[in-house]
Short mmCIF file of C-alpha atoms and ligand atoms in Angstrom, two decimals:
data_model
loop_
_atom_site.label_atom_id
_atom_site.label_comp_id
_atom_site.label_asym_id
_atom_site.label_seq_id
_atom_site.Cartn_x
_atom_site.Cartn_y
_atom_site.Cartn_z
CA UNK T 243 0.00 0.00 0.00
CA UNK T 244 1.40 2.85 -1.38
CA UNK T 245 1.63 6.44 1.74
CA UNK T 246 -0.20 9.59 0.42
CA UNK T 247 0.65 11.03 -3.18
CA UNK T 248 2.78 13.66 -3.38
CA UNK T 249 2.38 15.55 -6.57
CA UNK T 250 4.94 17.70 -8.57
CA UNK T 251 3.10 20.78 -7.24
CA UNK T 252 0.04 21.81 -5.70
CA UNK T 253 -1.73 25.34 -6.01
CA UNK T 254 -1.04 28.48 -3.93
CA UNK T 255 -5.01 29.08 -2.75
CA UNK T 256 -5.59 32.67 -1.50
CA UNK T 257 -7.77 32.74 1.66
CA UNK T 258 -12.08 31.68 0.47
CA UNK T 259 -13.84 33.87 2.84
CA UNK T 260 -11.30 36.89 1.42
CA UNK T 261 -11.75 35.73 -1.45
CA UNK T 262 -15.79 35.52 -1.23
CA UNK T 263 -15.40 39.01 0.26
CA UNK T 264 -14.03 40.37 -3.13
CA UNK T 265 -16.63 38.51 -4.80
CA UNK T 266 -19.36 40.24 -3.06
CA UNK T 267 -17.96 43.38 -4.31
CA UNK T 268 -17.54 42.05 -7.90
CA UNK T 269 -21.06 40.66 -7.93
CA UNK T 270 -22.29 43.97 -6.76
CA UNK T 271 -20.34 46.08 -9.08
CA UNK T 272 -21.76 44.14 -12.00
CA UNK T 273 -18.43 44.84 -13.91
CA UNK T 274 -17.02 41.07 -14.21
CA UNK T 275 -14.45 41.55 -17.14
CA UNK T 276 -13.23 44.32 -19.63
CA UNK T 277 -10.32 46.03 -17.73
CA UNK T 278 -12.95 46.35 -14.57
CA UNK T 279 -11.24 47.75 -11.53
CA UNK T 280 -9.73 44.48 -9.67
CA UNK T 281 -8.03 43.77 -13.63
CA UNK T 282 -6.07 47.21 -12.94
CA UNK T 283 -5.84 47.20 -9.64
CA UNK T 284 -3.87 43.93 -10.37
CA UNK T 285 -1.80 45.50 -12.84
CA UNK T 286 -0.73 47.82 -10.68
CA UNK T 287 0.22 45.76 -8.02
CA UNK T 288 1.91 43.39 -10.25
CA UNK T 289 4.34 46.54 -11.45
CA UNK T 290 5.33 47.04 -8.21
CA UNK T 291 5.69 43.59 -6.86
CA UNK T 292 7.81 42.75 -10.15
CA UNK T 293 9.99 46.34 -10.64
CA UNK T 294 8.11 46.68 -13.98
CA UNK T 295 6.90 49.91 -15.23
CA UNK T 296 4.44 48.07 -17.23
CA UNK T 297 2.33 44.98 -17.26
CA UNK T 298 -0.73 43.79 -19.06
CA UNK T 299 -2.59 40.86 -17.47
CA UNK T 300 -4.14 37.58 -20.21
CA UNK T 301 -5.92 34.76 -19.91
CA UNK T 302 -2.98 32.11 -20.00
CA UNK T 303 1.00 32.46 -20.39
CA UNK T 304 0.43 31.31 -24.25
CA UNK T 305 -1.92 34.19 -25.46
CA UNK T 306 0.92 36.59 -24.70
CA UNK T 307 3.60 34.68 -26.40
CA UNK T 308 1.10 34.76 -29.62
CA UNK T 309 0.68 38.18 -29.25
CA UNK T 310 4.03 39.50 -28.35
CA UNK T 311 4.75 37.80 -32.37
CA UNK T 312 2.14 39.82 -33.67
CA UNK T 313 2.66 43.04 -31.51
CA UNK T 314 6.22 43.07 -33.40
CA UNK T 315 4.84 41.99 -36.17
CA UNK T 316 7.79 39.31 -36.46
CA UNK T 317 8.04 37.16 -39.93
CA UNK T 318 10.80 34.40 -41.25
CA UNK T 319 12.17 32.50 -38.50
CA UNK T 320 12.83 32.63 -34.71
CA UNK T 321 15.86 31.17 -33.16
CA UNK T 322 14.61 29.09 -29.64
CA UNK T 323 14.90 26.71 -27.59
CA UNK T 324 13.48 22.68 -27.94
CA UNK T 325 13.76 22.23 -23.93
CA UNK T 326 10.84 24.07 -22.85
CA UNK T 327 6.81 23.42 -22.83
CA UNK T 328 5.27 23.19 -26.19
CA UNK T 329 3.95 26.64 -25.89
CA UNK T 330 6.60 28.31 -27.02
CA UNK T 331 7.32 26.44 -30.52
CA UNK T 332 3.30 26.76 -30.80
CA UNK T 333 3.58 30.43 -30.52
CA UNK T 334 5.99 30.99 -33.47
CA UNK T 335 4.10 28.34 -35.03
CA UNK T 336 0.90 29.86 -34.83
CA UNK T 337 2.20 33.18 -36.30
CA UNK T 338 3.51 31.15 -39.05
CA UNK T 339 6.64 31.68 -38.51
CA UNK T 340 9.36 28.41 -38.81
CA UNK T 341 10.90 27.67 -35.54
CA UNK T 342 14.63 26.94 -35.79
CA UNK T 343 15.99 25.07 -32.58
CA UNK T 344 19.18 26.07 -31.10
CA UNK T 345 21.30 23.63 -28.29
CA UNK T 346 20.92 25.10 -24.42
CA UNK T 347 23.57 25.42 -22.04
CA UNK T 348 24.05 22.78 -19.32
CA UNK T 349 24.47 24.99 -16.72
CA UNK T 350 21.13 26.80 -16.66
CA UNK T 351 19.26 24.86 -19.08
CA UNK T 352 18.63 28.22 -21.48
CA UNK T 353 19.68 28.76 -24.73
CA UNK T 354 22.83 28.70 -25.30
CA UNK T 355 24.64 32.20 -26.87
CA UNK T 356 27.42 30.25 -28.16
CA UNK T 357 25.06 28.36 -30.74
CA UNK T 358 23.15 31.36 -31.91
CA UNK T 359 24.93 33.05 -34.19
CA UNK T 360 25.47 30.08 -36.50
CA UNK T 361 21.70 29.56 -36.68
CA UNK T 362 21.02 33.01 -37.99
CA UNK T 363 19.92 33.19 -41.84
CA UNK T 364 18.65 36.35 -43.40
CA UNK T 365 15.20 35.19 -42.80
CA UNK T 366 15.97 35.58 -38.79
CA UNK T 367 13.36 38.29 -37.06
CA UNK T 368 13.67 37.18 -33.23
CA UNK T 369 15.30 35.31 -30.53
CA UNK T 370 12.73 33.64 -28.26
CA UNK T 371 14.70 31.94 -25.25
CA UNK T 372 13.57 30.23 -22.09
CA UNK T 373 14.27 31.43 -18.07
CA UNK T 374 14.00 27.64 -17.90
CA UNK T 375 13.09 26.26 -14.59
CA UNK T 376 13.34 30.53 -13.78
CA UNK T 377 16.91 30.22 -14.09
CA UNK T 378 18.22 33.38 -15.75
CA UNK T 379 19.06 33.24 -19.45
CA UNK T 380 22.30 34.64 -20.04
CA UNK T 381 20.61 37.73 -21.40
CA UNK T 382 23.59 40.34 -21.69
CA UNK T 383 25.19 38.07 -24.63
CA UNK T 384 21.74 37.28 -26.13
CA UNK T 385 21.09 41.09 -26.31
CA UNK T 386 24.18 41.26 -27.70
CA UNK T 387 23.90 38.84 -30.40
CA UNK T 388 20.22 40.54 -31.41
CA UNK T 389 21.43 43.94 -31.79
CA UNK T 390 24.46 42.87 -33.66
CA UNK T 391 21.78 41.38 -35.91
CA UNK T 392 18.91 44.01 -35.78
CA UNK T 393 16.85 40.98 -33.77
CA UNK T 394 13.78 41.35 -31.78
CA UNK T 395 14.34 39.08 -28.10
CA UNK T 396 10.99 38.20 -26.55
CA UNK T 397 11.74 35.97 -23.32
CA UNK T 398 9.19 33.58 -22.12
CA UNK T 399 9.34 33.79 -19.03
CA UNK T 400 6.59 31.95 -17.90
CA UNK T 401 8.72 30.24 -14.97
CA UNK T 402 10.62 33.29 -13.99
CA UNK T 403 7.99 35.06 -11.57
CA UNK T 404 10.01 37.56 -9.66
CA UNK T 405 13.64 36.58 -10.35
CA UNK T 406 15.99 39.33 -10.48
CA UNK T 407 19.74 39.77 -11.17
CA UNK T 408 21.45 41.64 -8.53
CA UNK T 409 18.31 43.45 -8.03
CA UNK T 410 16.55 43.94 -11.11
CA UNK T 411 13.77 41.88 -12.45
CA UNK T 412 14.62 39.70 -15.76
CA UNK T 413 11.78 40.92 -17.00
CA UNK T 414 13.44 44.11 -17.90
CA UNK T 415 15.38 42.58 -20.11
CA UNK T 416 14.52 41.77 -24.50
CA UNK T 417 11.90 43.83 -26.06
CA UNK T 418 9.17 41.99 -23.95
CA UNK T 419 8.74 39.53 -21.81
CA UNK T 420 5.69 37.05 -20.99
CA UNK T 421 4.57 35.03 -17.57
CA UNK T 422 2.51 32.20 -17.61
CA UNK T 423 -0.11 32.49 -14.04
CA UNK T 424 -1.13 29.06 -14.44
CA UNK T 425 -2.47 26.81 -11.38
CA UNK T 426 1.42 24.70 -11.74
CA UNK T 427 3.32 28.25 -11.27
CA UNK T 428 5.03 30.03 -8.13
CA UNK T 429 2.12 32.61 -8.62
CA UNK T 430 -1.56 31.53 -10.05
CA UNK T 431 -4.49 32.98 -10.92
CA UNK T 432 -5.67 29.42 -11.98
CA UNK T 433 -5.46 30.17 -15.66
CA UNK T 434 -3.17 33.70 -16.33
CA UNK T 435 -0.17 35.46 -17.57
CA UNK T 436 0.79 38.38 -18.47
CA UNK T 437 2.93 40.48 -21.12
CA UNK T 438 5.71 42.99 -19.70
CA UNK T 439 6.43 45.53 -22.09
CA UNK T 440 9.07 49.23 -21.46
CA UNK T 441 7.11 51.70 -22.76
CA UNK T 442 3.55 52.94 -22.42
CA UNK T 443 3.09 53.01 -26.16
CA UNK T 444 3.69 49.41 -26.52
CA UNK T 445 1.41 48.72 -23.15
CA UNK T 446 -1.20 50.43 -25.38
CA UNK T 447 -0.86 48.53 -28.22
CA UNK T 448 -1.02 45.17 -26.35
CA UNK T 449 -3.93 46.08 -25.01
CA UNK T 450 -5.99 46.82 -28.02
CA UNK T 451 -4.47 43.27 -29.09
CA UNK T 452 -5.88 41.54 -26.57
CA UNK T 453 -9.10 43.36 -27.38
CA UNK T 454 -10.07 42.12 -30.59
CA UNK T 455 -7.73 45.21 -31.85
CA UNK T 456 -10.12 47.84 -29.92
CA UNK T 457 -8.99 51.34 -29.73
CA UNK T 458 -12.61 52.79 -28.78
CA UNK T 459 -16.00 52.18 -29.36
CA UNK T 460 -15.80 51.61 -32.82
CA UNK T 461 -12.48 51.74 -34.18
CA UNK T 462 -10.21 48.58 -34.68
CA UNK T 463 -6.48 48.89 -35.59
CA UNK T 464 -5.26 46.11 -36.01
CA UNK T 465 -6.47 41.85 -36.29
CA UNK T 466 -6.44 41.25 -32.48
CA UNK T 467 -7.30 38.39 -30.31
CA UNK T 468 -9.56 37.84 -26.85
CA UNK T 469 -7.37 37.25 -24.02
CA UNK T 470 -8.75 39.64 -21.23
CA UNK T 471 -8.09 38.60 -17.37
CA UNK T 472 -12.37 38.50 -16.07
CA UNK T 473 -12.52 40.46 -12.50
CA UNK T 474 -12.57 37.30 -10.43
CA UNK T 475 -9.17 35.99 -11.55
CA UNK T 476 -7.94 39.27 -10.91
CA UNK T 477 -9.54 39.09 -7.44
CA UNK T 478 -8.07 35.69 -6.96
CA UNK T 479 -4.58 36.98 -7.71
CA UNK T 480 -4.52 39.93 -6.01
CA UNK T 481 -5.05 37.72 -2.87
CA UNK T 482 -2.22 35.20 -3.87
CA UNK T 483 0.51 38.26 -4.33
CA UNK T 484 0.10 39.09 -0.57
CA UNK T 485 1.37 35.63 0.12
CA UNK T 486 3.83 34.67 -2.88
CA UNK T 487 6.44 35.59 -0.70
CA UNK T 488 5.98 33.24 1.81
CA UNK T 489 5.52 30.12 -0.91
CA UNK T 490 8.51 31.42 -2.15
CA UNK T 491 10.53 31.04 1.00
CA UNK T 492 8.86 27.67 1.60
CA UNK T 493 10.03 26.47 -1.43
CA UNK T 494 13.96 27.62 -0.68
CA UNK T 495 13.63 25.55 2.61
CA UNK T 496 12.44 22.54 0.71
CA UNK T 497 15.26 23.05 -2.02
CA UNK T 498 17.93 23.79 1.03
CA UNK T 499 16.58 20.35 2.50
CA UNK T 500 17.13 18.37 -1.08
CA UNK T 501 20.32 20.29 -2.12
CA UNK T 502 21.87 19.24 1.40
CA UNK T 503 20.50 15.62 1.41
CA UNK T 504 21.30 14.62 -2.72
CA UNK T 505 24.50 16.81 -2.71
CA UNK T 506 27.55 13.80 -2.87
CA UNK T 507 24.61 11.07 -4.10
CA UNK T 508 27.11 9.53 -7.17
CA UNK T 509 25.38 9.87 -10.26
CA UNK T 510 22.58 12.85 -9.14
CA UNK T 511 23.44 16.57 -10.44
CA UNK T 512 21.24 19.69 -9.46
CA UNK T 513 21.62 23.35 -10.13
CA UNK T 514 23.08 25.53 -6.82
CA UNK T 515 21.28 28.69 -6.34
CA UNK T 516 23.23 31.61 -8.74
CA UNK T 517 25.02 34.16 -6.91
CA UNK T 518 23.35 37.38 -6.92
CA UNK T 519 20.11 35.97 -8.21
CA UNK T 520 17.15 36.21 -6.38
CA UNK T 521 15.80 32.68 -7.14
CA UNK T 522 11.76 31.60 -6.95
CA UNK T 523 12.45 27.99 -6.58
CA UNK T 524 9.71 27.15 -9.28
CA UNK T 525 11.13 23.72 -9.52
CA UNK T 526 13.70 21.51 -8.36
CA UNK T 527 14.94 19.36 -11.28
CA UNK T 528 17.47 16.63 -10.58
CA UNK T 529 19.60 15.25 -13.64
CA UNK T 530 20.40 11.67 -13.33
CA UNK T 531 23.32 9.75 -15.12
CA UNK T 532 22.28 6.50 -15.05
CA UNK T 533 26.05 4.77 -15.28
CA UNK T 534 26.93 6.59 -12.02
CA UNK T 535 23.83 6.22 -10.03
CA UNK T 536 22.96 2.68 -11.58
CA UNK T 537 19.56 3.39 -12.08
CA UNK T 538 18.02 4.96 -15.58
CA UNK T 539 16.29 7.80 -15.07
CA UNK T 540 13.34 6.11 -16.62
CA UNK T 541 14.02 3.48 -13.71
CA UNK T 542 14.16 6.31 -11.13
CA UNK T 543 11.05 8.29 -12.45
CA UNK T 544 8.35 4.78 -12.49
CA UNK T 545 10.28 3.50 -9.26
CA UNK T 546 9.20 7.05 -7.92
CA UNK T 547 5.52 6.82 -9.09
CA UNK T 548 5.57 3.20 -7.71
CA UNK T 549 5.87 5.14 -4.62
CA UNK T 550 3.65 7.49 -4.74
CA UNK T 551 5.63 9.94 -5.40
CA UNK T 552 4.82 11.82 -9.05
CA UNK T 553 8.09 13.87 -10.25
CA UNK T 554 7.88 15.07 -14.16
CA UNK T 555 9.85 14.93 -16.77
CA UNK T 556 9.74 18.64 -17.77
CA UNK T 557 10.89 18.40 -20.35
CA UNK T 558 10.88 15.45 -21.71
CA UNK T 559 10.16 14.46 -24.68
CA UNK T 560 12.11 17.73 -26.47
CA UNK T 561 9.63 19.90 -28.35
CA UNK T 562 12.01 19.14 -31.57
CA UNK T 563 10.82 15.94 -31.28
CA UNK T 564 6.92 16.09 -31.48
CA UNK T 565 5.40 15.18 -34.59
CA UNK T 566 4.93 18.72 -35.73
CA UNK T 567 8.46 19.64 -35.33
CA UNK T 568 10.28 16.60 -36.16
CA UNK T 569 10.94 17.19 -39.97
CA UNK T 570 12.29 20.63 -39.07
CA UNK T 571 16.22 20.84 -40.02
CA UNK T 572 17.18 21.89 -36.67
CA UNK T 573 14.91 19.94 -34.71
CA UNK T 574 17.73 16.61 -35.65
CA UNK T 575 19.28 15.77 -32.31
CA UNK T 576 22.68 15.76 -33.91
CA UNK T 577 22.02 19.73 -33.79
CA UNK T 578 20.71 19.17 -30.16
CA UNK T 579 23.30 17.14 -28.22
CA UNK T 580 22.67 18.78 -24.71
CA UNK T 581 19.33 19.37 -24.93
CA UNK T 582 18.64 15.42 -26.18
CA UNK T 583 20.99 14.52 -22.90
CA UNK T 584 19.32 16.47 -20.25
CA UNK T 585 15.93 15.39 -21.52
CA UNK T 586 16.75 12.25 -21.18
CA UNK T 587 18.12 12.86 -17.68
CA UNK T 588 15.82 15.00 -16.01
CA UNK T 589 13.36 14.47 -13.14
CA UNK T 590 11.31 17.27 -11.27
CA UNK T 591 11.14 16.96 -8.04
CA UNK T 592 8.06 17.37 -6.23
CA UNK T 593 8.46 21.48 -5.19
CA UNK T 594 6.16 23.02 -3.78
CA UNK T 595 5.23 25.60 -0.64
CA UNK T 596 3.19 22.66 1.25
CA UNK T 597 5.29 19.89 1.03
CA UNK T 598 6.51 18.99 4.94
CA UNK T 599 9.64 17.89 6.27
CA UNK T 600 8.47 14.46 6.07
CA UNK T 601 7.44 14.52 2.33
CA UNK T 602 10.88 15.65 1.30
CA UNK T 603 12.41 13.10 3.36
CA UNK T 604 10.20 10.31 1.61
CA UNK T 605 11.47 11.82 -1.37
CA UNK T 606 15.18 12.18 -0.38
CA UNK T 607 15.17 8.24 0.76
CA UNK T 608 13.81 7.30 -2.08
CA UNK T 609 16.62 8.80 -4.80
CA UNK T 610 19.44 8.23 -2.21
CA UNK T 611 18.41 4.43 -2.05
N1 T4K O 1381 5.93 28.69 -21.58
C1 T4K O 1381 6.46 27.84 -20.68
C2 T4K O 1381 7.93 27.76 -20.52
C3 T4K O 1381 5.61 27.05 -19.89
O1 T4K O 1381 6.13 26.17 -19.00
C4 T4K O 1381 4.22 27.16 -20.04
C5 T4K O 1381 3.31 26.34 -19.26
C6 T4K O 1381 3.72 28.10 -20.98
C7 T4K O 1381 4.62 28.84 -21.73
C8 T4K O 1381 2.26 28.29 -21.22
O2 T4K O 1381 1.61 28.89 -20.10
P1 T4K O 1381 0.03 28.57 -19.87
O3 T4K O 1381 -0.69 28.87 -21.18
O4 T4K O 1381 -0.11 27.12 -19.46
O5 T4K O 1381 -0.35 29.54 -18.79
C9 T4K O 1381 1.66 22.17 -16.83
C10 T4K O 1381 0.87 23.44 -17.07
O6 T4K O 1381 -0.42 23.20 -17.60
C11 T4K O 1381 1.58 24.45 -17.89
O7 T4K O 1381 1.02 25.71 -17.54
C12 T4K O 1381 3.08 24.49 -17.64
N2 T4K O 1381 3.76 25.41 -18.51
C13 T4K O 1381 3.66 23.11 -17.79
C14 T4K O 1381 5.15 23.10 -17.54
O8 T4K O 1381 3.05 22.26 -16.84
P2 T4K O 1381 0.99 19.65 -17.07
O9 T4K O 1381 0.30 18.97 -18.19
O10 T4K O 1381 2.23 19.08 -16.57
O11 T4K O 1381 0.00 19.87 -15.83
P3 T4K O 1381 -0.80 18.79 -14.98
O12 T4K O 1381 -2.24 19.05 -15.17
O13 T4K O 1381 -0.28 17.43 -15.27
O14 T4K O 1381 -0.41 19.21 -13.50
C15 T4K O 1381 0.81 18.87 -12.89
C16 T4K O 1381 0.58 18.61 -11.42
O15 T4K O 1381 0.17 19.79 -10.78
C17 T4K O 1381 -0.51 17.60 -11.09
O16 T4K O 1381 0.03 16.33 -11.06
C18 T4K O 1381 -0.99 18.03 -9.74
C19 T4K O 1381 -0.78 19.52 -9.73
N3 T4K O 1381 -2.00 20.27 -9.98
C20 T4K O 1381 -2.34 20.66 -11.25
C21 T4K O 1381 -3.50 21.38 -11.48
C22 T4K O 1381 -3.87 21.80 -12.87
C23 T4K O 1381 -2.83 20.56 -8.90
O17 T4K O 1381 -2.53 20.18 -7.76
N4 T4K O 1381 -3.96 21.27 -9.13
C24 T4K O 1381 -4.33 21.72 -10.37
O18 T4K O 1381 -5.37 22.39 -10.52
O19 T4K O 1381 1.22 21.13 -17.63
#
């Protein structure tokens, strides 16, 4: 008989009878979506929480990817990264662009700037990298590369809820940059995300694209798409941002607890927090090489699940190697060497801010066996 589950991650829940509280007043105000008052009350908060000047709040962390495409009206192809979640091909996909894969870099998992520049063609528009696992891309040599090039650099940085770099948010960094507020992340508004942009201009212009292309009552500028926040989502979030800060720090006391127990365990490699990064411990992925630890990964991951215990392998299989992406030239893993090796050897620890002492223990036993 296997003990309780213990799942990869569990949702941050704001308080009910807070949140019922809101409701009251949403019900009452009759205003339930359309940039109502919670949606900018939200956006506010969000600017300040995240050292962003601006912020627009969507339905999901895909819609903005989609629309941060369209926003810079980006054509050809778009270097980025197979080791990610699907989303992110599908976005450059969907605005019929052609993908081209480029090889990360072991030692954050992100693209990796050495591999760029030889994947650039004169049909390159934009860079799209990863803050993979919200480790920080190494975005001062990505910028780099793109204005060397005249390239756009939209991060997805759906993991990356506020990390900064000695102080400053990532999301400063690229021409934009897009969260993903889904129930799995650090911060949720069950389904969410959001586009950062630098300039109110730009802020405006998002926000007629996720408004069907609305600039007033009866003027439309440009083909947009429906991907408004609704008021009680916005409720719902501005609840979980008073207490994101305490997951947060629940989640560095589970990773201190792993990071002491695995560190030595022959075969079993995991990333040390960066210095000067402030980290948000969005997952804990362990990379197993199965010669030195004797075990498969494979072997690891169903021996876990045998037990109850339900790691992932994010990400895993590579999105180079889905049936839409396959036949691409630089989806061939001969192109993808690291990125094929660390799929194959990654496991996600169960992270999250209610696992107990005892939970990470059964975990810890159970890779150190
Ligand atoms: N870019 C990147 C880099 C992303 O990782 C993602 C999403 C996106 C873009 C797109 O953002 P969104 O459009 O999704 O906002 C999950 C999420 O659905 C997805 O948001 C996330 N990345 C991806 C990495 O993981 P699944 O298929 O693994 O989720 P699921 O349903 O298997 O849930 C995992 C575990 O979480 C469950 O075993 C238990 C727990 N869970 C989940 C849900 C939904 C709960 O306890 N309660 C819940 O309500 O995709």
């Amino acid at each position: 008989m296997v003990d309780k589950q213990i799942t990869v991650t569990s949702p941050l829940l704001p308080d009910r009878e807070e949140f019922e509280l809101l409701l009251k007043e949403v019900w009452d105000s009759k205003w339930i979506t359309n940039n109502g008052q919670f949606h900018r009350r939200l956006e506010q908060a969000l600017c300040e929480y995240l050292k962003v000047p601006y912020i627009s709040l969507f339905t999901n962390g895909t819609l903005p990817l989609l629309t941060a495409l369209q926003a810079l009206r980006i054509t050809g192809e778009v270097i980025t990264t197979p080791y990610s979640f699907v989303a992110t091909t599908h976005a450059i996909w969907w605005n019929g662009c052609k993908p081209v894969f480029v090889d990360i870099d072991p030692s954050n998992c992100g693209i990796d700037p050495d591999k760029i520049e030889a994947a650039i063609t004169p049909k390159t528009t934009a860079i799209m990298p990863v803050h993979c696992y919200g480790k920080p891309c190494d975005m001062e040599r990505i910028q780099a590369i793109a204005d060397k090039y005249g390239l756009r650099v939209i991060y997805d940085a759906a993991h990356a809820f506020g990390v900064e770099v000695n102080g400053r948010s990532v999301l400063e960094m690229g021409d934009m940059s897009t969260l993903s507020f889904h129930a799995t992340k650090v911060y949720n508004t069950i389904e969410g995300g959001a586009m950062v942009m630098h300039d109110e201009q730009t802020k405006k212009r998002i926000d007629y694209l996720k408004n069907f292309g609305f600039a007033g009552e009866t003027e439309v500028v440009a083909p947009g798409i429906n991907s408004k926040m609704d008021e009680v989502r916005a409720v719902y979030g501005l609840l979980n941002l008073k207490q994101v800060d305490e997951a947060i720090e629940k989640r560095h006391q589970v990773a201190i607890r792993y990071r002491e127990a695995l560190r030595g365990v022959d075969g079993i490699r995991f990333f040390d927090d960066m210095v000067g990064v402030r980290h948000n411990y969005s997952y804990f992925p362990i990379f197993v090489n199965a010669e030195e630890y004797g075990m498969t990964r494979d072997e690891l991951y169903f021996k876990m699940r045998d037990n109850g215990i339900l790691g992932r392998r994010y990400f895993y299989p590579l999105i180079s190697n889905f049936s839409t992406y396959r036949g691409l030239p630089s989806a061939a893993p001969e192109n993808l060497p690291v990125a094929t090796r660390i799929a194959n050897e990654v496991i996600c620890l169960p992270m999250h801010h209610e696992l107990s002492e005892e939970d990470v223990d059964r975990i810890i036993e159970l890779v150190r066996r």
